[in-house]
PDB file of C-alpha atoms in Angstrom:
ATOM      1  CA  MET A   1      40.867 226.957 189.619  1.00  0.00           C
ATOM      2  CA  GLN A   2      44.434 226.147 190.574  1.00  0.00           C
ATOM      3  CA  THR A   3      44.981 222.758 192.243  1.00  0.00           C
ATOM      4  CA  PHE A   4      47.886 221.577 194.357  1.00  0.00           C
ATOM      5  CA  LYS A   5      49.435 218.147 194.315  1.00  0.00           C
ATOM      6  CA  THR A   6      49.748 216.251 197.585  1.00  0.00           C
ATOM      7  CA  SER A   7      52.828 214.121 198.215  1.00  0.00           C
ATOM      8  CA  LYS A   8      52.345 210.403 198.696  1.00  0.00           C
ATOM      9  CA  ALA A   9      53.819 210.446 202.211  1.00  0.00           C
ATOM     10  CA  ARG A  10      51.536 213.320 203.285  1.00  0.00           C
ATOM     11  CA  GLU A  11      48.488 211.588 201.804  1.00  0.00           C
ATOM     12  CA  ASN A  12      49.353 208.396 203.671  1.00  0.00           C
ATOM     13  CA  ILE A  13      49.480 210.311 206.949  1.00  0.00           C
ATOM     14  CA  LEU A  14      46.197 212.102 206.256  1.00  0.00           C
ATOM     15  CA  GLY A  15      44.599 208.797 205.269  1.00  0.00           C
ATOM     16  CA  LYS A  16      45.554 207.224 208.589  1.00  0.00           C
ATOM     17  CA  ILE A  17      44.118 210.244 210.448  1.00  0.00           C
ATOM     18  CA  ARG A  18      40.840 209.994 208.530  1.00  0.00           C
ATOM     19  CA  LYS A  19      40.635 206.280 209.234  1.00  0.00           C
ATOM     20  CA  GLY A  20      41.295 206.853 212.922  1.00  0.00           C
ATOM     21  CA  LEU A  21      38.636 209.566 213.189  1.00  0.00           C
ATOM     22  CA  ALA A  22      36.095 207.343 211.441  1.00  0.00           C
ATOM     23  CA  GLY A  23      36.623 204.542 213.934  1.00  0.00           C
ATOM     24  CA  GLN A  24      36.013 204.542 217.651  1.00  0.00           C
ATOM     25  CA  PRO A  25      34.959 207.902 219.169  1.00  0.00           C
ATOM     26  CA  LEU A  26      37.728 209.806 220.850  1.00  0.00           C
ATOM     27  CA  PRO A  27      37.890 209.482 224.632  1.00  0.00           C
ATOM     28  CA  MET A  28      36.697 212.413 226.687  1.00  0.00           C
ATOM     29  CA  PRO A  29      39.652 214.657 227.624  1.00  0.00           C
ATOM     30  CA  PHE A  30      40.344 214.948 231.356  1.00  0.00           C
ATOM     31  CA  PRO A  31      37.831 212.219 232.324  1.00  0.00           C
ATOM     32  CA  ASP A  32      38.351 212.879 236.036  1.00  0.00           C
ATOM     33  CA  ALA A  33      37.219 216.505 235.750  1.00  0.00           C
ATOM     34  CA  GLU A  34      33.553 215.688 236.415  1.00  0.00           C
ATOM     35  CA  LYS A  35      34.224 213.354 239.315  1.00  0.00           C
ATOM     36  CA  GLU A  36      33.371 214.384 242.850  1.00  0.00           C
ATOM     37  CA  THR A  37      36.391 216.148 244.259  1.00  0.00           C
ATOM     38  CA  GLY A  38      34.979 217.312 247.596  1.00  0.00           C
ATOM     39  CA  ASN A  39      35.399 220.757 249.054  1.00  0.00           C
ATOM     40  CA  LEU A  40      38.362 222.552 247.488  1.00  0.00           C
ATOM     41  CA  TYR A  41      38.605 225.067 250.317  1.00  0.00           C
ATOM     42  CA  ALA A  42      39.631 224.574 253.899  1.00  0.00           C
ATOM     43  CA  GLY A  43      36.801 224.341 256.390  1.00  0.00           C
ATOM     44  CA  THR A  44      36.255 226.809 259.188  1.00  0.00           C
ATOM     45  CA  ASP A  45      34.489 226.871 262.522  1.00  0.00           C
ATOM     46  CA  VAL A  46      33.150 230.371 261.808  1.00  0.00           C
ATOM     47  CA  ALA A  47      29.427 230.594 261.064  1.00  0.00           C
ATOM     48  CA  MET A  48      28.606 231.067 257.387  1.00  0.00           C
ATOM     49  CA  GLU A  49      26.857 234.385 257.999  1.00  0.00           C
ATOM     50  CA  GLU A  50      30.064 235.708 259.578  1.00  0.00           C
ATOM     51  CA  VAL A  51      32.129 234.472 256.628  1.00  0.00           C
ATOM     52  CA  PHE A  52      29.690 236.135 254.246  1.00  0.00           C
ATOM     53  CA  ALA A  53      29.614 239.395 256.215  1.00  0.00           C
ATOM     54  CA  GLU A  54      33.416 239.655 256.268  1.00  0.00           C
ATOM     55  CA  ALA A  55      33.762 239.003 252.521  1.00  0.00           C
ATOM     56  CA  PHE A  56      30.802 241.243 251.671  1.00  0.00           C
ATOM     57  CA  ILE A  57      32.131 244.189 253.696  1.00  0.00           C
ATOM     58  CA  LYS A  58      35.601 243.827 252.139  1.00  0.00           C
ATOM     59  CA  LEU A  59      33.939 244.249 248.748  1.00  0.00           C
ATOM     60  CA  GLY A  60      32.301 247.505 249.827  1.00  0.00           C
ATOM     61  CA  GLY A  61      28.917 246.097 250.849  1.00  0.00           C
ATOM     62  CA  LYS A  62      27.040 247.118 253.991  1.00  0.00           C
ATOM     63  CA  PHE A  63      25.890 244.215 256.174  1.00  0.00           C
ATOM     64  CA  ILE A  64      23.121 244.598 258.771  1.00  0.00           C
ATOM     65  CA  PHE A  65      22.332 241.719 261.137  1.00  0.00           C
ATOM     66  CA  CYS A  66      18.675 241.442 262.192  1.00  0.00           C
ATOM     67  CA  ALA A  67      17.640 239.084 264.971  1.00  0.00           C
ATOM     68  CA  ASN A  68      14.115 238.813 263.552  1.00  0.00           C
ATOM     69  CA  GLU A  69      11.724 240.359 261.024  1.00  0.00           C
ATOM     70  CA  LYS A  70      10.767 243.174 263.400  1.00  0.00           C
ATOM     71  CA  GLU A  71      14.387 244.327 263.436  1.00  0.00           C
ATOM     72  CA  LEU A  72      14.404 244.019 259.638  1.00  0.00           C
ATOM     73  CA  LEU A  73      11.474 246.453 259.390  1.00  0.00           C
ATOM     74  CA  ASP A  74      12.964 248.817 261.966  1.00  0.00           C
ATOM     75  CA  ASN A  75      16.405 248.899 260.323  1.00  0.00           C
ATOM     76  CA  ILE A  76      15.016 249.498 256.825  1.00  0.00           C
ATOM     77  CA  ASN A  77      12.817 252.279 258.226  1.00  0.00           C
ATOM     78  CA  ILE A  78      15.828 253.894 259.948  1.00  0.00           C
ATOM     79  CA  LEU A  79      17.855 253.726 256.723  1.00  0.00           C
ATOM     80  CA  TYR A  80      14.990 255.275 254.762  1.00  0.00           C
ATOM     81  CA  GLU A  81      14.643 258.182 257.206  1.00  0.00           C
ATOM     82  CA  ASN A  82      18.395 258.798 257.508  1.00  0.00           C
ATOM     83  CA  ARG A  83      18.848 258.942 253.742  1.00  0.00           C
ATOM     84  CA  GLY A  84      15.778 261.098 253.148  1.00  0.00           C
ATOM     85  CA  TRP A  85      14.723 259.028 250.148  1.00  0.00           C
ATOM     86  CA  ARG A  86      11.614 260.044 248.230  1.00  0.00           C
ATOM     87  CA  GLN A  87      11.047 256.660 246.571  1.00  0.00           C
ATOM     88  CA  LEU A  88      12.048 253.320 248.064  1.00  0.00           C
ATOM     89  CA  LEU A  89      10.860 250.538 245.781  1.00  0.00           C
ATOM     90  CA  CYS A  90      10.286 246.949 246.831  1.00  0.00           C
ATOM     91  CA  ALA A  91      10.262 244.085 244.339  1.00  0.00           C
ATOM     92  CA  ASP A  92       9.192 241.434 246.852  1.00  0.00           C
ATOM     93  CA  GLN A  93       5.461 240.980 247.476  1.00  0.00           C
ATOM     94  CA  ARG A  94       5.965 239.160 250.751  1.00  0.00           C
ATOM     95  CA  LEU A  95       8.008 241.983 252.273  1.00  0.00           C
ATOM     96  CA  LEU A  96       5.524 244.570 251.000  1.00  0.00           C
ATOM     97  CA  LYS A  97       2.763 242.726 252.808  1.00  0.00           C
ATOM     98  CA  ILE A  98       4.773 242.584 256.057  1.00  0.00           C
ATOM     99  CA  PHE A  99       5.292 246.354 255.935  1.00  0.00           C
ATOM    100  CA  GLN A 100       1.607 246.950 255.197  1.00  0.00           C
ATOM    101  CA  ASN A 101       0.515 244.668 258.052  1.00  0.00           C
ATOM    102  CA  ASN A 102       2.706 246.711 260.400  1.00  0.00           C
ATOM    103  CA  LYS A 103       1.291 249.978 258.993  1.00  0.00           C
ATOM    104  CA  ILE A 104       4.671 251.202 257.716  1.00  0.00           C
ATOM    105  CA  ASP A 105       4.038 252.945 254.410  1.00  0.00           C
ATOM    106  CA  ILE A 106       7.546 253.792 253.200  1.00  0.00           C
ATOM    107  CA  LEU A 107       7.683 251.194 250.416  1.00  0.00           C
ATOM    108  CA  ILE A 108       6.381 251.510 246.867  1.00  0.00           C
ATOM    109  CA  PRO A 109       5.762 248.388 244.742  1.00  0.00           C
ATOM    110  CA  ALA A 110       8.588 248.103 242.222  1.00  0.00           C
ATOM    111  CA  ASP A 111       7.678 249.348 238.775  1.00  0.00           C
ATOM    112  CA  PRO A 112       9.997 249.628 235.736  1.00  0.00           C
ATOM    113  CA  LYS A 113       8.514 253.088 235.104  1.00  0.00           C
ATOM    114  CA  ALA A 114       9.782 254.407 238.465  1.00  0.00           C
ATOM    115  CA  GLU A 115      13.138 255.345 236.976  1.00  0.00           C
ATOM    116  CA  SER A 116      13.863 258.140 239.459  1.00  0.00           C
ATOM    117  CA  ALA A 117      13.717 255.965 242.585  1.00  0.00           C
ATOM    118  CA  GLU A 118      16.795 256.203 244.805  1.00  0.00           C
ATOM    119  CA  ALA A 119      16.758 252.588 246.008  1.00  0.00           C
ATOM    120  CA  CYS A 120      15.116 249.221 245.472  1.00  0.00           C
ATOM    121  CA  ILE A 121      14.692 246.273 247.828  1.00  0.00           C
ATOM    122  CA  THR A 122      14.808 242.720 246.500  1.00  0.00           C
ATOM    123  CA  ALA A 123      14.923 239.232 247.896  1.00  0.00           C
ATOM    124  CA  CYS A 124      17.611 236.836 246.671  1.00  0.00           C
ATOM    125  CA  GLU A 125      17.936 233.210 245.719  1.00  0.00           C
ATOM    126  CA  THR A 126      20.855 232.668 248.081  1.00  0.00           C
ATOM    127  CA  LEU A 127      23.921 234.247 249.675  1.00  0.00           C
ATOM    128  CA  VAL A 128      27.334 232.735 248.909  1.00  0.00           C
ATOM    129  CA  ALA A 129      29.459 232.945 252.056  1.00  0.00           C
ATOM    130  CA  ARG A 130      32.950 232.319 250.666  1.00  0.00           C
ATOM    131  CA  THR A 131      32.812 235.026 247.999  1.00  0.00           C
ATOM    132  CA  GLY A 132      30.424 237.463 249.688  1.00  0.00           C
ATOM    133  CA  SER A 133      28.127 237.226 246.654  1.00  0.00           C
ATOM    134  CA  ILE A 134      24.375 237.595 246.282  1.00  0.00           C
ATOM    135  CA  LEU A 135      22.740 235.210 243.826  1.00  0.00           C
ATOM    136  CA  VAL A 136      19.651 236.596 242.082  1.00  0.00           C
ATOM    137  CA  SER A 137      17.666 235.334 239.106  1.00  0.00           C
ATOM    138  CA  SER A 138      15.079 236.295 236.516  1.00  0.00           C
ATOM    139  CA  LYS A 139      12.471 234.204 238.361  1.00  0.00           C
ATOM    140  CA  GLN A 140      12.247 237.016 240.913  1.00  0.00           C
ATOM    141  CA  HIS A 141       9.987 239.985 240.221  1.00  0.00           C
ATOM    142  CA  MET A 142      11.946 242.471 238.073  1.00  0.00           C
ATOM    143  CA  GLY A 143      14.898 240.123 238.565  1.00  0.00           C
ATOM    144  CA  ARG A 144      16.786 241.513 235.574  1.00  0.00           C
ATOM    145  CA  MET A 145      16.315 245.203 236.416  1.00  0.00           C
ATOM    146  CA  ALA A 146      15.842 245.690 240.156  1.00  0.00           C
ATOM    147  CA  PRO A 147      19.308 244.527 241.359  1.00  0.00           C
ATOM    148  CA  VAL A 148      21.270 246.633 238.861  1.00  0.00           C
ATOM    149  CA  TYR A 149      19.311 249.698 237.730  1.00  0.00           C
ATOM    150  CA  PHE A 150      18.841 251.840 240.853  1.00  0.00           C
ATOM    151  CA  PRO A 151      21.597 253.734 242.727  1.00  0.00           C
ATOM    152  CA  VAL A 152      21.124 251.632 245.882  1.00  0.00           C
ATOM    153  CA  HIS A 153      20.326 247.924 245.959  1.00  0.00           C
ATOM    154  CA  ILE A 154      18.964 246.558 249.247  1.00  0.00           C
ATOM    155  CA  VAL A 155      18.817 242.794 249.666  1.00  0.00           C
ATOM    156  CA  PHE A 156      17.227 240.885 252.514  1.00  0.00           C
ATOM    157  CA  ALA A 157      17.931 237.223 253.214  1.00  0.00           C
ATOM    158  CA  TYR A 158      17.242 234.585 255.839  1.00  0.00           C
ATOM    159  CA  ALA A 159      19.455 232.118 257.677  1.00  0.00           C
ATOM    160  CA  ASN A 160      18.420 229.118 255.565  1.00  0.00           C
ATOM    161  CA  GLN A 161      19.296 230.977 252.345  1.00  0.00           C
ATOM    162  CA  ILE A 162      23.047 231.106 252.916  1.00  0.00           C
ATOM    163  CA  VAL A 163      25.390 228.505 251.403  1.00  0.00           C
ATOM    164  CA  ASN A 164      29.117 227.970 251.589  1.00  0.00           C
ATOM    165  CA  ASP A 165      30.190 228.184 247.936  1.00  0.00           C
ATOM    166  CA  ILE A 166      28.919 228.978 244.442  1.00  0.00           C
ATOM    167  CA  GLU A 167      28.424 225.303 243.557  1.00  0.00           C
ATOM    168  CA  ASP A 168      26.142 224.931 246.596  1.00  0.00           C
ATOM    169  CA  GLY A 169      24.135 227.913 245.364  1.00  0.00           C
ATOM    170  CA  PHE A 170      23.575 226.362 241.942  1.00  0.00           C
ATOM    171  CA  ASN A 171      22.629 223.041 243.544  1.00  0.00           C
ATOM    172  CA  LEU A 172      20.033 224.906 245.598  1.00  0.00           C
ATOM    173  CA  LEU A 173      18.609 226.427 242.405  1.00  0.00           C
ATOM    174  CA  LYS A 174      18.433 223.002 240.748  1.00  0.00           C
ATOM    175  CA  LYS A 175      16.583 221.639 243.755  1.00  0.00           C
ATOM    176  CA  LYS A 176      14.186 224.598 243.764  1.00  0.00           C
ATOM    177  CA  TYR A 177      13.422 224.866 240.036  1.00  0.00           C
ATOM    178  CA  GLY A 178      14.266 221.416 238.668  1.00  0.00           C
ATOM    179  CA  ASN A 179      14.413 221.461 234.872  1.00  0.00           C
ATOM    180  CA  GLU A 180      12.901 224.954 234.704  1.00  0.00           C
ATOM    181  CA  LEU A 181      15.967 226.928 235.745  1.00  0.00           C
ATOM    182  CA  PRO A 182      15.821 230.724 235.428  1.00  0.00           C
ATOM    183  CA  SER A 183      16.927 232.107 232.070  1.00  0.00           C
ATOM    184  CA  MET A 184      19.222 234.519 233.923  1.00  0.00           C
ATOM    185  CA  ILE A 185      21.267 233.752 237.031  1.00  0.00           C
ATOM    186  CA  ASN A 186      23.439 236.580 238.313  1.00  0.00           C
ATOM    187  CA  LEU A 187      26.091 236.711 241.020  1.00  0.00           C
ATOM    188  CA  ALA A 188      26.276 240.242 242.430  1.00  0.00           C
ATOM    189  CA  THR A 189      29.522 240.672 244.329  1.00  0.00           C
ATOM    190  CA  GLY A 190      29.532 244.093 245.971  1.00  0.00           C
ATOM    191  CA  PRO A 191      28.776 247.468 244.380  1.00  0.00           C
ATOM    192  CA  SER A 192      29.372 247.924 240.654  1.00  0.00           C
ATOM    193  CA  ARG A 193      32.956 248.915 239.880  1.00  0.00           C
ATOM    194  CA  THR A 194      35.248 249.347 236.895  1.00  0.00           C
ATOM    195  CA  ALA A 195      38.794 250.533 236.208  1.00  0.00           C
ATOM    196  CA  ASP A 196      38.573 250.505 232.409  1.00  0.00           C
ATOM    197  CA  ILE A 197      39.390 254.202 232.037  1.00  0.00           C
ATOM    198  CA  GLU A 198      43.040 254.954 232.840  1.00  0.00           C
ATOM    199  CA  LYS A 199      42.921 252.212 235.489  1.00  0.00           C
ATOM    200  CA  THR A 200      41.077 254.534 237.873  1.00  0.00           C
ATOM    201  CA  LEU A 201      38.543 252.675 240.020  1.00  0.00           C
ATOM    202  CA  VAL A 202      35.039 254.081 239.628  1.00  0.00           C
ATOM    203  CA  VAL A 203      32.081 252.741 241.613  1.00  0.00           C
ATOM    204  CA  GLY A 204      28.505 252.657 240.364  1.00  0.00           C
ATOM    205  CA  VAL A 205      29.047 252.873 236.606  1.00  0.00           C
ATOM    206  CA  HIS A 206      27.345 249.657 235.500  1.00  0.00           C
ATOM    207  CA  GLY A 207      25.092 249.133 238.517  1.00  0.00           C
ATOM    208  CA  PRO A 208      24.358 250.292 242.072  1.00  0.00           C
ATOM    209  CA  GLU A 209      26.769 252.538 243.948  1.00  0.00           C
ATOM    210  CA  GLU A 210      25.788 250.925 247.244  1.00  0.00           C
ATOM    211  CA  VAL A 211      24.614 247.450 248.182  1.00  0.00           C
ATOM    212  CA  PHE A 212      23.027 246.673 251.556  1.00  0.00           C
ATOM    213  CA  CYS A 213      22.369 243.174 252.866  1.00  0.00           C
ATOM    214  CA  PHE A 214      19.888 242.798 255.724  1.00  0.00           C
ATOM    215  CA  PHE A 215      20.404 239.321 257.170  1.00  0.00           C
ATOM    216  CA  VAL A 216      17.507 237.935 259.235  1.00  0.00           C
ATOM    217  CA  ASN A 217      18.633 235.332 261.768  1.00  0.00           C
ATOM    218  CA  ALA A 218      15.594 233.121 261.177  1.00  0.00           C
ATOM    219  CA  ASP A 219      14.463 230.671 258.529  1.00  0.00           C
ATOM    220  CA  LEU A 220      12.280 231.831 255.673  1.00  0.00           C
TER     221      LEU A 220
END
């Protein structure tokens, strides 16, 4: 094997580097990065649900305000009838029970085998007002499949589930799950879209073509 000689000057420099690395640990780069910096974005007097609705609609989402759960049921029923859907899945047991108690039988419990369903309803972990995003996780029933597989994704959320920014959303998850955070946390920001092919925007390639958010003006 061929060997190469190292000059004395170069070896002296390398020796000093080795000695330095073997000594005290290097300081953390940018030590102020983890310090509390406060809100990076200007505050606003507008209610968070209005901020969310504006951002969500700009992204192509459809926002429906519901004063209470009765309006939630009525509005979902109207959407179902207007679209003429054959299968409307629901991945949330609580909402299924509310529909059953009100004798409205338009929902089918979500099942991975129901591949031909036109739409699926899910709950969410939180809504992020500033970005118009919906935060979902694998802790929810069919949390990996339901928000992305079907042509239409319908989300319902309550007033105490909305936060200002993404960091607030993750803090809410930490408070809720502690050390057992979901293995998947996903931020859905409007309908699926891509412009990979000839820079032509196409909607619904990697996920739902439409996303509805039914916001209930009451606490969960």
